[in-house]
Structures are given as structure tokens and as C-alpha cells.
Coordinates of C-alpha atoms in Angstrom, one line a residue:
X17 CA -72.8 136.3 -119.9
X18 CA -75.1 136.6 -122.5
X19 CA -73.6 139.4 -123.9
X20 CA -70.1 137.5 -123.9
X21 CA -71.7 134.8 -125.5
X22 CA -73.5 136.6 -128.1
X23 CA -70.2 138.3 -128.8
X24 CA -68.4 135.3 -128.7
X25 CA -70.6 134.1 -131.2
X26 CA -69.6 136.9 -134.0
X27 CA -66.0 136.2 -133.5
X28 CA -66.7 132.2 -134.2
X29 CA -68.7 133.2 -136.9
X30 CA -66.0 135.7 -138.7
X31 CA -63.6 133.2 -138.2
X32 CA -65.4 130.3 -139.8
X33 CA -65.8 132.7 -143.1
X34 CA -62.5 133.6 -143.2
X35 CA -61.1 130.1 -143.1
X36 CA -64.2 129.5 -146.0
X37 CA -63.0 132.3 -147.2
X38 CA -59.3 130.9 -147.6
X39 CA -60.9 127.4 -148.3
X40 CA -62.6 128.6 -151.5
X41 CA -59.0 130.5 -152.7
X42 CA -57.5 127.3 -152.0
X43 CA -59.8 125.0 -153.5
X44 CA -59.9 127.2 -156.4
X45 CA -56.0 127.1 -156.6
X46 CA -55.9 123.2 -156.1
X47 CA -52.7 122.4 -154.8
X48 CA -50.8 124.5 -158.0
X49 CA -53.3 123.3 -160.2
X50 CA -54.1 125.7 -163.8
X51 CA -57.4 126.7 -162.8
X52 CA -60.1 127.4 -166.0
X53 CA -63.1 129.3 -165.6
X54 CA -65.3 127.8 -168.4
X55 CA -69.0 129.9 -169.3
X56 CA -71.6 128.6 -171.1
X57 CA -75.5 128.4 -171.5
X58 CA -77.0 125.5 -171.5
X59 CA -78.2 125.0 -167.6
X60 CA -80.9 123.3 -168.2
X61 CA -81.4 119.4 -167.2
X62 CA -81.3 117.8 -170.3
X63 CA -78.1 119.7 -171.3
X64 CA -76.2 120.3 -168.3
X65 CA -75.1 116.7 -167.9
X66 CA -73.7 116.6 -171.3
X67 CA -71.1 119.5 -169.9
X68 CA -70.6 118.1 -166.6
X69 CA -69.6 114.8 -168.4
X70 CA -66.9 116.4 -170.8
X71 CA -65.4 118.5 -167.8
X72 CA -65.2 115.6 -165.7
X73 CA -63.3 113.4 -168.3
X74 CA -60.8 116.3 -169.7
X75 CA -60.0 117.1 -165.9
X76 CA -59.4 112.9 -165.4
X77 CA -56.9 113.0 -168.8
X78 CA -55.4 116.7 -167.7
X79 CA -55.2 116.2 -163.8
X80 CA -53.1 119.7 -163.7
X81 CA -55.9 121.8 -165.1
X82 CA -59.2 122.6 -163.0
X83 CA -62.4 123.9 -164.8
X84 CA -64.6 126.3 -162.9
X85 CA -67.8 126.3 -164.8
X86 CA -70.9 128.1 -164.9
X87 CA -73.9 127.7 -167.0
X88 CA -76.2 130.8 -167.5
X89 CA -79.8 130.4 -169.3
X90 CA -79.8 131.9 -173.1
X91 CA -81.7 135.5 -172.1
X92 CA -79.7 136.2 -168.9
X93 CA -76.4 135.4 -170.5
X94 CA -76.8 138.2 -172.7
X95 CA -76.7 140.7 -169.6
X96 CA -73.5 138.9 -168.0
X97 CA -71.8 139.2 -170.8
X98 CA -72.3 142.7 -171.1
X99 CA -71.2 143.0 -167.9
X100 CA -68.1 141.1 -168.3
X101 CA -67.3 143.2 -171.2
X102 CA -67.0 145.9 -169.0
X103 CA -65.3 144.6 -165.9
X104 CA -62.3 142.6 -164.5
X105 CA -63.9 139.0 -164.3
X106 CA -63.7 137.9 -166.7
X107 CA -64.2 134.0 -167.6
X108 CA -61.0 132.4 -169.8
X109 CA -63.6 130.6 -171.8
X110 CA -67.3 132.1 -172.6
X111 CA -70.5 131.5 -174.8
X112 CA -70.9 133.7 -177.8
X113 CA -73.5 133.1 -180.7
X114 CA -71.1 134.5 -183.9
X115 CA -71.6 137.4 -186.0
X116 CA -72.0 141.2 -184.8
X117 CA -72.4 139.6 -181.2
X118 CA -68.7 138.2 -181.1
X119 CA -67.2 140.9 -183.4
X120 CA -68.3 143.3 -180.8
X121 CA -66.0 140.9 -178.0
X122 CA -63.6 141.5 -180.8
X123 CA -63.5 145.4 -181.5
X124 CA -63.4 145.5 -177.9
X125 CA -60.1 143.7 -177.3
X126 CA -61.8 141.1 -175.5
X127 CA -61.3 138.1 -177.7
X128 CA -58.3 136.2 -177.9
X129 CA -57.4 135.9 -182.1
X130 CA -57.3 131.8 -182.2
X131 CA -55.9 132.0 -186.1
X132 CA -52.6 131.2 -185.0
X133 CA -53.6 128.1 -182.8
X134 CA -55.9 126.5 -185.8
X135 CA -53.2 127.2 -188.2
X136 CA -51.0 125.5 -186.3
X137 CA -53.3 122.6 -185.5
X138 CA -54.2 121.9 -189.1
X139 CA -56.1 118.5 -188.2
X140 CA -58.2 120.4 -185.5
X141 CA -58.9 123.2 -188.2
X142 CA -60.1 120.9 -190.8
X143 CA -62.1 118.8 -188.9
X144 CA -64.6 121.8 -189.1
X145 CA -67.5 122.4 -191.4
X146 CA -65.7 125.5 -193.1
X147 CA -69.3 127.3 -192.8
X148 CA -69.0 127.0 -189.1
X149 CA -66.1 128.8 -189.2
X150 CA -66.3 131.6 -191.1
X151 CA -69.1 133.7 -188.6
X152 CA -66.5 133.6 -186.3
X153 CA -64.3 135.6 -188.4
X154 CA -63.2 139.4 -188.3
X155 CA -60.8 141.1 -190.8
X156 CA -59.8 137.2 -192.1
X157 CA -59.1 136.5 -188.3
X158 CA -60.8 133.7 -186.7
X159 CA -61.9 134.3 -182.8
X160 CA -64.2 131.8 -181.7
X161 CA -64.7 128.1 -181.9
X162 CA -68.1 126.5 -182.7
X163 CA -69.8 124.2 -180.8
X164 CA -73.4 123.9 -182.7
X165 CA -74.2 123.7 -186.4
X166 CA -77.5 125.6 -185.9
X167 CA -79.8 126.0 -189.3
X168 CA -83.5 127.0 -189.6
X169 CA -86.5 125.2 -191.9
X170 CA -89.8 124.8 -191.9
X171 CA -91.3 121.9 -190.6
X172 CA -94.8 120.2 -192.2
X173 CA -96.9 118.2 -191.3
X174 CA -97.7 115.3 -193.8
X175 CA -100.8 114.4 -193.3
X176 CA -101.8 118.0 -193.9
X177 CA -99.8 118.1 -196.9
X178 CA -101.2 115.2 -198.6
X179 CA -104.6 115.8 -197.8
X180 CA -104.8 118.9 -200.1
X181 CA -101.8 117.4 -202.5
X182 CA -98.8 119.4 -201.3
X183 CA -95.0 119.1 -201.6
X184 CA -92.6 121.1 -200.3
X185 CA -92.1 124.8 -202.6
X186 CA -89.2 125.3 -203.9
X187 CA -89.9 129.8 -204.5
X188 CA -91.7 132.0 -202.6
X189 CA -94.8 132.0 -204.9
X190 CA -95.5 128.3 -204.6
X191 CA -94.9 128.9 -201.0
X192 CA -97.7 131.7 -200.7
X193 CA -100.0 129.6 -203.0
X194 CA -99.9 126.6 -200.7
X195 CA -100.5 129.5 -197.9
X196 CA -103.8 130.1 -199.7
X197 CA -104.7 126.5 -200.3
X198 CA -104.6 125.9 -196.9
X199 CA -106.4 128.6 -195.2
X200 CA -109.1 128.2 -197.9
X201 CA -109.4 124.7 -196.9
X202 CA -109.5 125.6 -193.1
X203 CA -106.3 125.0 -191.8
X204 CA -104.1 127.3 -190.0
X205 CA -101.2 127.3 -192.6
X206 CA -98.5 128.4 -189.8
X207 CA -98.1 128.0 -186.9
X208 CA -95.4 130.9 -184.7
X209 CA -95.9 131.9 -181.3
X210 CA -94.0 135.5 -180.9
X211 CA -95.0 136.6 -177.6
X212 CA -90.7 136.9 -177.0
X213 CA -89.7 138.5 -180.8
X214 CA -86.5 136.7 -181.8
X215 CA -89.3 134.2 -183.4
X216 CA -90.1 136.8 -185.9
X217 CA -86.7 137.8 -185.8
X218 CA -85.6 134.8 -187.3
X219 CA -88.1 135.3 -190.5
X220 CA -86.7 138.6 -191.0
X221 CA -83.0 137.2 -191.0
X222 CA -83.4 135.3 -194.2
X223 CA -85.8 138.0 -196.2
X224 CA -83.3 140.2 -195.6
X225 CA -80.6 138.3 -196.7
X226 CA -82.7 137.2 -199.7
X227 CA -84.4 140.8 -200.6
X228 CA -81.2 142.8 -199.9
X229 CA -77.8 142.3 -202.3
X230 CA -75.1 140.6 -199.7
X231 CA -72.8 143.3 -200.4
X232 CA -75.4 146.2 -199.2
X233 CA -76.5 144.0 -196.3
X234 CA -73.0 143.7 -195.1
X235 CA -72.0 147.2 -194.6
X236 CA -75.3 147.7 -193.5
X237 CA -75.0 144.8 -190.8
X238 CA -71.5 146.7 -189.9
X239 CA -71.7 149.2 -187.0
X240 CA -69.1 151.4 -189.0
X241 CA -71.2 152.0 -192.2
X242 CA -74.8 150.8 -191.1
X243 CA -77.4 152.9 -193.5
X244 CA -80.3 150.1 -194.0
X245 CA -81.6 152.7 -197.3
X246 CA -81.8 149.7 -199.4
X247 CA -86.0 149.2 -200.3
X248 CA -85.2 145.4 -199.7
X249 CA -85.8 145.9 -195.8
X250 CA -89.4 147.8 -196.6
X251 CA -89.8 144.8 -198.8
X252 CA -88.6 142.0 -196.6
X253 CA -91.0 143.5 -193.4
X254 CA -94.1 143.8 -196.0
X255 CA -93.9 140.1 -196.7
X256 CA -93.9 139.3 -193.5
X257 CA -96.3 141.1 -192.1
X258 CA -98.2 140.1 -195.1
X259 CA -98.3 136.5 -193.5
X260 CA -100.5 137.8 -190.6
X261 CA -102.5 140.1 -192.8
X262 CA -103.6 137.6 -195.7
X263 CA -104.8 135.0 -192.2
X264 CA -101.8 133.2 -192.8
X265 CA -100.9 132.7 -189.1
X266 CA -102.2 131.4 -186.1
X267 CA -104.5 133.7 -183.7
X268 CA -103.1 135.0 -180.8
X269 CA -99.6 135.4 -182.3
X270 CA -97.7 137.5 -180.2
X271 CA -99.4 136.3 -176.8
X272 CA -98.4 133.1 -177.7
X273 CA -94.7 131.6 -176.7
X274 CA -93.1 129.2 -179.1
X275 CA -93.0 126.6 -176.6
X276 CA -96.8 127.0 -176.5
X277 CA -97.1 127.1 -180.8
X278 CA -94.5 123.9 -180.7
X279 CA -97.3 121.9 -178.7
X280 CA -99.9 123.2 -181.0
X281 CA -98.3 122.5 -184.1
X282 CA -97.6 118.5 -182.5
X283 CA -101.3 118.6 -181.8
X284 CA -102.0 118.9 -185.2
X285 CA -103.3 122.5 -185.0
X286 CA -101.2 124.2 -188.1
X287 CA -99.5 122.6 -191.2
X288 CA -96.3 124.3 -190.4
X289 CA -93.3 125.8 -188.3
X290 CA -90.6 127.5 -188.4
X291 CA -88.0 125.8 -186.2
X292 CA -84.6 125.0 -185.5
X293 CA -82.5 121.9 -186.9
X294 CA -81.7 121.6 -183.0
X295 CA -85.2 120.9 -182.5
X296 CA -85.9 118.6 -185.3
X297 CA -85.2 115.3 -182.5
X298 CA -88.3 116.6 -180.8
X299 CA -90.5 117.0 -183.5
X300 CA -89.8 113.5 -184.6
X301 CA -90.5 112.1 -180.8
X302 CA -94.1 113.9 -181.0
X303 CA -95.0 113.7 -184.9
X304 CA -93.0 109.8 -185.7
X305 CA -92.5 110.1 -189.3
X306 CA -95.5 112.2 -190.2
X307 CA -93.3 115.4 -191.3
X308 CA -91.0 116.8 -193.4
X309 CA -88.8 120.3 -193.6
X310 CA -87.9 122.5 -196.3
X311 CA -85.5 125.5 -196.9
X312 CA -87.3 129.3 -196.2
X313 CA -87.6 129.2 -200.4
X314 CA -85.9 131.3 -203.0
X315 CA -87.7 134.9 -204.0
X316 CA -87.4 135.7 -207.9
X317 CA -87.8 139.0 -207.2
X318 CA -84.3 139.3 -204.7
X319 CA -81.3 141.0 -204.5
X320 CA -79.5 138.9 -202.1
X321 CA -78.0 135.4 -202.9
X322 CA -80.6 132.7 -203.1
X323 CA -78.8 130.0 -202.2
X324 CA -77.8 131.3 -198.6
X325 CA -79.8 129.1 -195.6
X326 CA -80.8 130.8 -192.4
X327 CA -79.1 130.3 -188.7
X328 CA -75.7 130.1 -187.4
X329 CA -73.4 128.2 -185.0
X330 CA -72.6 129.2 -181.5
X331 CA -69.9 128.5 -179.5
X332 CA -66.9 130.0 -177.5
X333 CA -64.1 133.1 -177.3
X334 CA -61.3 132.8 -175.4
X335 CA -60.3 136.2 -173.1
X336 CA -57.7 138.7 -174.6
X337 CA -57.0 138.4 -170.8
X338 CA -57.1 134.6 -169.6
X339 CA -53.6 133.6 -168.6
X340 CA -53.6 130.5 -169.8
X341 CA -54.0 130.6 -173.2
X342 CA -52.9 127.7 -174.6
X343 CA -54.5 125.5 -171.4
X344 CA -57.7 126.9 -172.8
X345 CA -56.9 125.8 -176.3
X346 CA -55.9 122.6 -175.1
X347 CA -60.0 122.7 -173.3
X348 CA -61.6 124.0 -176.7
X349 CA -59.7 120.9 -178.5
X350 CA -61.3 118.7 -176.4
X351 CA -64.4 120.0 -176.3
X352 CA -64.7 119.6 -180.0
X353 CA -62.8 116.7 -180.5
X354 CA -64.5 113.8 -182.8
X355 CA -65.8 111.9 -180.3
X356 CA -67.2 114.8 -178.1
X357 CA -68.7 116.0 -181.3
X358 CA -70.5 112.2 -181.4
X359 CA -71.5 112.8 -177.7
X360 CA -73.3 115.9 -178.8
X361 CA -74.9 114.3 -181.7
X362 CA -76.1 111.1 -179.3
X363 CA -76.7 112.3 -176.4
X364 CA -78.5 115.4 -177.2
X365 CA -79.3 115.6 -180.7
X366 CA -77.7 118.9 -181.7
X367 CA -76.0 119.4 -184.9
X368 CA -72.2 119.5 -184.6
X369 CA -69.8 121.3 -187.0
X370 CA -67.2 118.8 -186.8
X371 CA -67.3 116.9 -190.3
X372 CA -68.8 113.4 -190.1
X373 CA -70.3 113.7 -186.7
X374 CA -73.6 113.9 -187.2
X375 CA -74.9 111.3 -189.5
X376 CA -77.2 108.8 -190.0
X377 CA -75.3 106.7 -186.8
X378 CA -75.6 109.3 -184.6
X379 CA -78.3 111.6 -185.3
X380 CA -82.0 111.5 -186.7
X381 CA -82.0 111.1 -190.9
X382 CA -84.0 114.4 -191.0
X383 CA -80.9 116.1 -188.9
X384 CA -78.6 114.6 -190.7
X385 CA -79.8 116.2 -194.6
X386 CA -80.3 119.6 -192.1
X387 CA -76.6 119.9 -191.8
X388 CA -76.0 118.3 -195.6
X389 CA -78.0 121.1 -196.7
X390 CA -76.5 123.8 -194.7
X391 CA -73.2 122.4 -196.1
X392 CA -74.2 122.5 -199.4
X393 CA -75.2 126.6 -198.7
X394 CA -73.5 129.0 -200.5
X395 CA -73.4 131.0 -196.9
X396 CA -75.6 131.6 -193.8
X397 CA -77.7 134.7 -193.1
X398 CA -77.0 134.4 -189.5
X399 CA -79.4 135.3 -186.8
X400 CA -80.6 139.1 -187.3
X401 CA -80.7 140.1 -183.9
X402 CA -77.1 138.8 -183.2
X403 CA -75.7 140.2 -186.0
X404 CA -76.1 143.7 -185.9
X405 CA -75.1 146.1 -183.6
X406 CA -77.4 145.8 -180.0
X407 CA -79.2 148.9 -180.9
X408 CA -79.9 148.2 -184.0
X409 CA -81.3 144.9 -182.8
X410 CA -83.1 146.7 -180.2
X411 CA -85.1 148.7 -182.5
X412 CA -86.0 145.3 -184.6
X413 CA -87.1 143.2 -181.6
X414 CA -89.3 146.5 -179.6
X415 CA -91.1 146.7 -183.6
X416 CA -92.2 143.2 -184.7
X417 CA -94.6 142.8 -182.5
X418 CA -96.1 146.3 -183.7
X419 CA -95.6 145.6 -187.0
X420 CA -97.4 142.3 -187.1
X421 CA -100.2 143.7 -185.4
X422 CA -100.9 146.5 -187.7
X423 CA -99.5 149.4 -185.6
X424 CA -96.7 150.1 -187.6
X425 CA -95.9 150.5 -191.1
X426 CA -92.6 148.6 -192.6
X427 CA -91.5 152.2 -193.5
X428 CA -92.2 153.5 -189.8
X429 CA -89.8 150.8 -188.5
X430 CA -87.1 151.2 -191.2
X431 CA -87.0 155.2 -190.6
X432 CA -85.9 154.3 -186.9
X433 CA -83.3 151.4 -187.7
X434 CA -82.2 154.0 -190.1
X435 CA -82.0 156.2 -187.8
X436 CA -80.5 154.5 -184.6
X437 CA -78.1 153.4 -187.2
X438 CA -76.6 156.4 -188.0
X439 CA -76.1 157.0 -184.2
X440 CA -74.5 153.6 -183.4
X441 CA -71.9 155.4 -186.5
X442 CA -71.0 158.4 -185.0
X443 CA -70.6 156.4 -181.4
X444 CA -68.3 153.3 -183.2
X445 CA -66.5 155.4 -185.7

């Protein structure tokens, strides 16, 4: 009886998952519905609702189309993607930051070209920041559609500043003298925790694109033609690990996380920060008026274009393989429509690239000349490690750490990128 029972049991038990099983495929048909699977990276509770707001409205004002969505934190994403790349499930919508990382989506046949669908949309088109655009862009094709302005400066603190009678530099060699001010007067001039290395990364990105011509850096950034022979890149590592050797940074640098050096720089620990204009909201709710930001300032001695600014946007491809191309158009228009673009602004303070939504109505002042500035940017030296090929980045992000810690010579490092370079060549060509 017990046996029967148990048996029974099992059967009761397949059955119930099958009939789950056929729930699920007909929840996720909905009664004929057009059914979206939307991917993005921002899971975290005080962005999450923002996302779960939009979907919920666009699904009210477009009761035929059902968005499946999924929300993957920023490291992990990068392996899901990689993944999907590869494989048959793949999301109709999905995260990409632009650059090398969504050209590679691109070369791949995986991205959907979206030229046709702005160019036919003029209004939706011009509504855009052109800089937010054009990192999205392969061969004069556009394939993804931004959702964040995203720029990098560093931050000051004022009360540091004016105690040793400081403004903001405008070159490199007033930058390194108020370096020198400030460490002979005690202070930790700056303040970077690189304990995960995109944080040095992001220093590298713009003295590359300063050191190096843009023409060089370009075919060295593509996969195709990579050499990285230019001295620029020795040049560009030497200054910053120059930063660390001269005392210019805080102890413990690559032990320390840059949630950790954030707090530290709050508490008054360091005069400055590199951050993002995404973060500037949360510098103004710990430091109230007692800071101030500044462009990564020009070097007389570069190559590359001094008038460039640092960072990116991120936003979304559509799949060479959704099925419902222009429903996902119709999402994407929504998702950055003007008022969306506000509710970004608001409701989490990031920087939007749709013109005239972030200003001084909807956003902090400071974030508000952020994006003016980036506006006013002859072009964006977009975020190293996303911009050249994965193992080209690989070799950047396994070195800094080495590098800033004396173990390894700018020259070492180059030799390998150099190297690796030529092999991502042969394997892309």
C-alpha cells in the first residue's frame, strides 16, 4: 500500500509539472499575445523599479505585447551574453555598453541594423544627443539604442581646494602641480580603490585617447588591424603608474573596492575622485555643495584630440533573430521616449541622451553641465575595456594591478597587448 502510494505520488507529481509545464508555455503565449523577452542590468533595488514601472505602463498602452524581462548584475551579464552569442536563446531585446563590445554582437550577425527604423522615425532619431549615437555605429550603420549618457570627471572636494588655494586645472601640468601641493601639505591627493581593475581602466581610456593620434588608436582599437606600436600607450601607462609612484594615491589601492574609496573620499579622506556623472547625485547627498568636477585635463605633449571627454552610453541591440522586429522597435521608442527619459533623470538621477531631459528641472545642476560638457566634446574615448576586442581587454585588466604595484614595466604590458593583438588578427581576419 505504501508502495502504491509512494508510486502514486510520482505520477501526481509528473502530472502537476507537466500541466506547469503547459501553464508556463501558455502564460508566456498569453492568449495570442506578441510576447518580448526584454534583458537588461540594472537588478538592483534602487533601479529595478524604474524598469518594472516602464514595462508595466507600455504593456497597459500596448495590451497585445507581453514583455518577459530579466535583469542581470553588470559583471555576470558579461558571461550571459557571451553565452547568448553562441546559442539559440536568445533575448529580442538585450543590454550592450557600445563600442568593440556591441560591434562584436554586430560582426557576429547578432544585431539587428536599426538605421532604417531611425531614418524612418526622424523625430525619434533627433531626439538623441548625436554623441550618444555614434558608439553605436559600425560601417555608418547604427545598431543599438542608448539608454544612459555616461561621462567621467573628477570630483573635488572644496574645502580641500580652498584651503591650499586651488581651482580646478585646465592641463595635465597644473594637474600634477596641484598633485604635489597636496601631498606636501598632507593630504591624500586621490582617492581610487582598484581592487576590481576597470577603475584604472577607466584612467587609461582617456590617456590613451589623449597620448595616442585618433586615427592610430582606432585601427588599433579594431580587431582587424590592432598593432598598439604607437609610444603613446608606454606613455599613457607611465603617467599613470606615475600617480602611485610620486605618493599621489591612496594606500592600499588595489585591496581597496571603489565602493570602499567612495566612502573614504565622503569622509573627507582624499581631495579627489575619479567617478561617474551617474554618480554625481550621490556625491551631492554625502558632500551638500562642498565639491566640484573637472574634465581628465588636456596634455600638451599629445597626439590624440584634446577636446575628446571620457565614458560612453549604454543601452540596447535588438536580435538579428527576434521575430518581432518592429514590436521591439515600438518597446525601444518607448523606452526612450521624452517623458521616460525625465523618469530616468527623476527618479534615478542618470544622465539621459534624449536632448532636454536632463536639466536643471530634472536633475542635479552639477549633472546637468556633466552632459553640457559631454555635448560640447568633440567625441568620447569610450570605456577601454569595452572597446577593444575581449582579449585585448583581458590582457589590460590581468596588468594594472601589476603595473601599479611596480611589478611590471609599461613596456612589459604593451609587449603582450601587442602581442595578443596580433592573435585576435589572424583569428578575426
Amino acid at each position: 500500500m505504501k508502495k502504491l502510494s509512494k508510486t502514486l505520488s510520482i505520477m501526481l507529481l509528473m502530472i502537476a509539472l507537466i500541466l506547469t509545464g503547459c501553464s508556463n508555455s501558455s502564460s508566456s503565449e498569453e492568449s495570442g499575445k506578441t510576447v518580448l523577452k526584454f534583458l537588461h542590468k540594472w537588478p538592483q533595488p534602487e533601479y529595478a523599479p524604474y524598469f518594472e514601472e516602464v514595462v508595466e505602463e507600455f504593456e497597459k498602452q500596448n495590451p497585445d505585447i507581453k514583455i518577459e524581462m530579466e535583469a542581470i548584475a553588470d559583471e555576470p551579464i558579461k558571461d550571459k551574453l557571451r553565452v547568448i552569442l553562441g546559442g539559440n536563446e536568445v533575448p529580442d531585446i538585450m543590454f550592450s555598453w557600445s563600442g568593440e563590445f556591441a560591434r562584436k554582437f554586430v560582426r557576429a550577425g547578432a544585431a539587428l541594423d536599426l538605421t532604417p527604423y531611425l531614418e524612418e522615425d526622424t523625430a525619434w532619431k533627433e531626439s538623441f544627443i548625436p554623441a550618444s549615437l555614434q558608439p553605436f555605429s559600425s560601417d555608418d550603420k547604427n545598431y543599438g539604442i542608448p539608454l544612459r549618457f555616461n561621462g567621467k570627471f573628477f570630483v573635488y572636494n572644496k574645502e580641500i581646494f580652498e584651503k591650499y588655494n586651488l581651482q580646478a586645472p585646465q592641463t595635465w601640468d597644473e594637474f600634477t602641480t596641484i598633485l604635489d601641493t597636496l601631498k606636501q601639505g598632507g593630504e591624500t591627493p586621490i582617492i581610487l580603490g582598484n581592487e576590481s581593475p576597470w577603475a584604472a581602466i577607466h584612467y587609461l581610456t582617456g590617456l590613451n585617447q589623449k597620448m595616442v593620434p585618433q586615427d592610430v588608436r582606432m585601427k588599433d582599437y579594431n580587431p582587424t588591424s590592432g598593432e598598439f606600436t604607437d609610444p603613446g600607450y608606454v606613455k599613457a601607462m607611465e603617467m599613470f603608474a606615475d600617480l602611485n609612484k610620486k605618493g599621489y594615491l591612496m594606500e592600499n589601492v588595489n585591496s581597496s573596492s571603489h565602493d570602499m574609496a567612495i566612502q573614504y573620499f565622503f569622509a573627507g579622506k582624499g581631495a579627489m575622485i575619479y567617478v561617474e556623472l551617474e554618480e554625481f547625485q550621490t556625491v551631492e547627498d554625502n558632500m551638500i555643495g562642498n565639491w566640484g568636477f573637472f574634465q581628465m585635463p588636456a596634455i600638451s605633449e599629445g597626439k590624440g584630440n584634446q577636446n575628446f571627454t571620457t565614458g560612453a552610453p549604454d543601452g540596447f541591440i535588438v536580435s538579428s533573430k527576434t521575430k518581432h522586429p518592429e514590436e521591439a522597435i515600438t518597446f525601444l521608442k518607448f523606452l526612450t521616449s521624452k517623458d521616460n527619459a525625465v523618469k530616468l533623470a527623476e527618479q534615478i538621477g542618470w544622465p539621459s541622451p534624449i536632448d532636454g531631459a536632463t536639466n536643471p528641472d530634472t536633475a542635479l545642476q552639477q549633472v546637468v553641465e556633466g552632459v553640457e560638457t559631454m555635448k560640447k566634446a568633440e567625441g568620447m574615448a569610450e570605456w577601454l575595456d569595452t572597446d577593444v576586442h575581449a582579449k585585448v581587454a583581458d590582457v589590460y585588466l590581468s596588468n594594472i594591478q601589476l603595473l601599479l604595484d611596480g611589478s611590471k614595466s609599461p613596456e612589459e604590458i604593451i609587449k603582450e597587448i601587442q602581442a595578443v593583438a596580433k592573435e585576435v588578427q589572424s583569428e578575426v581576419e
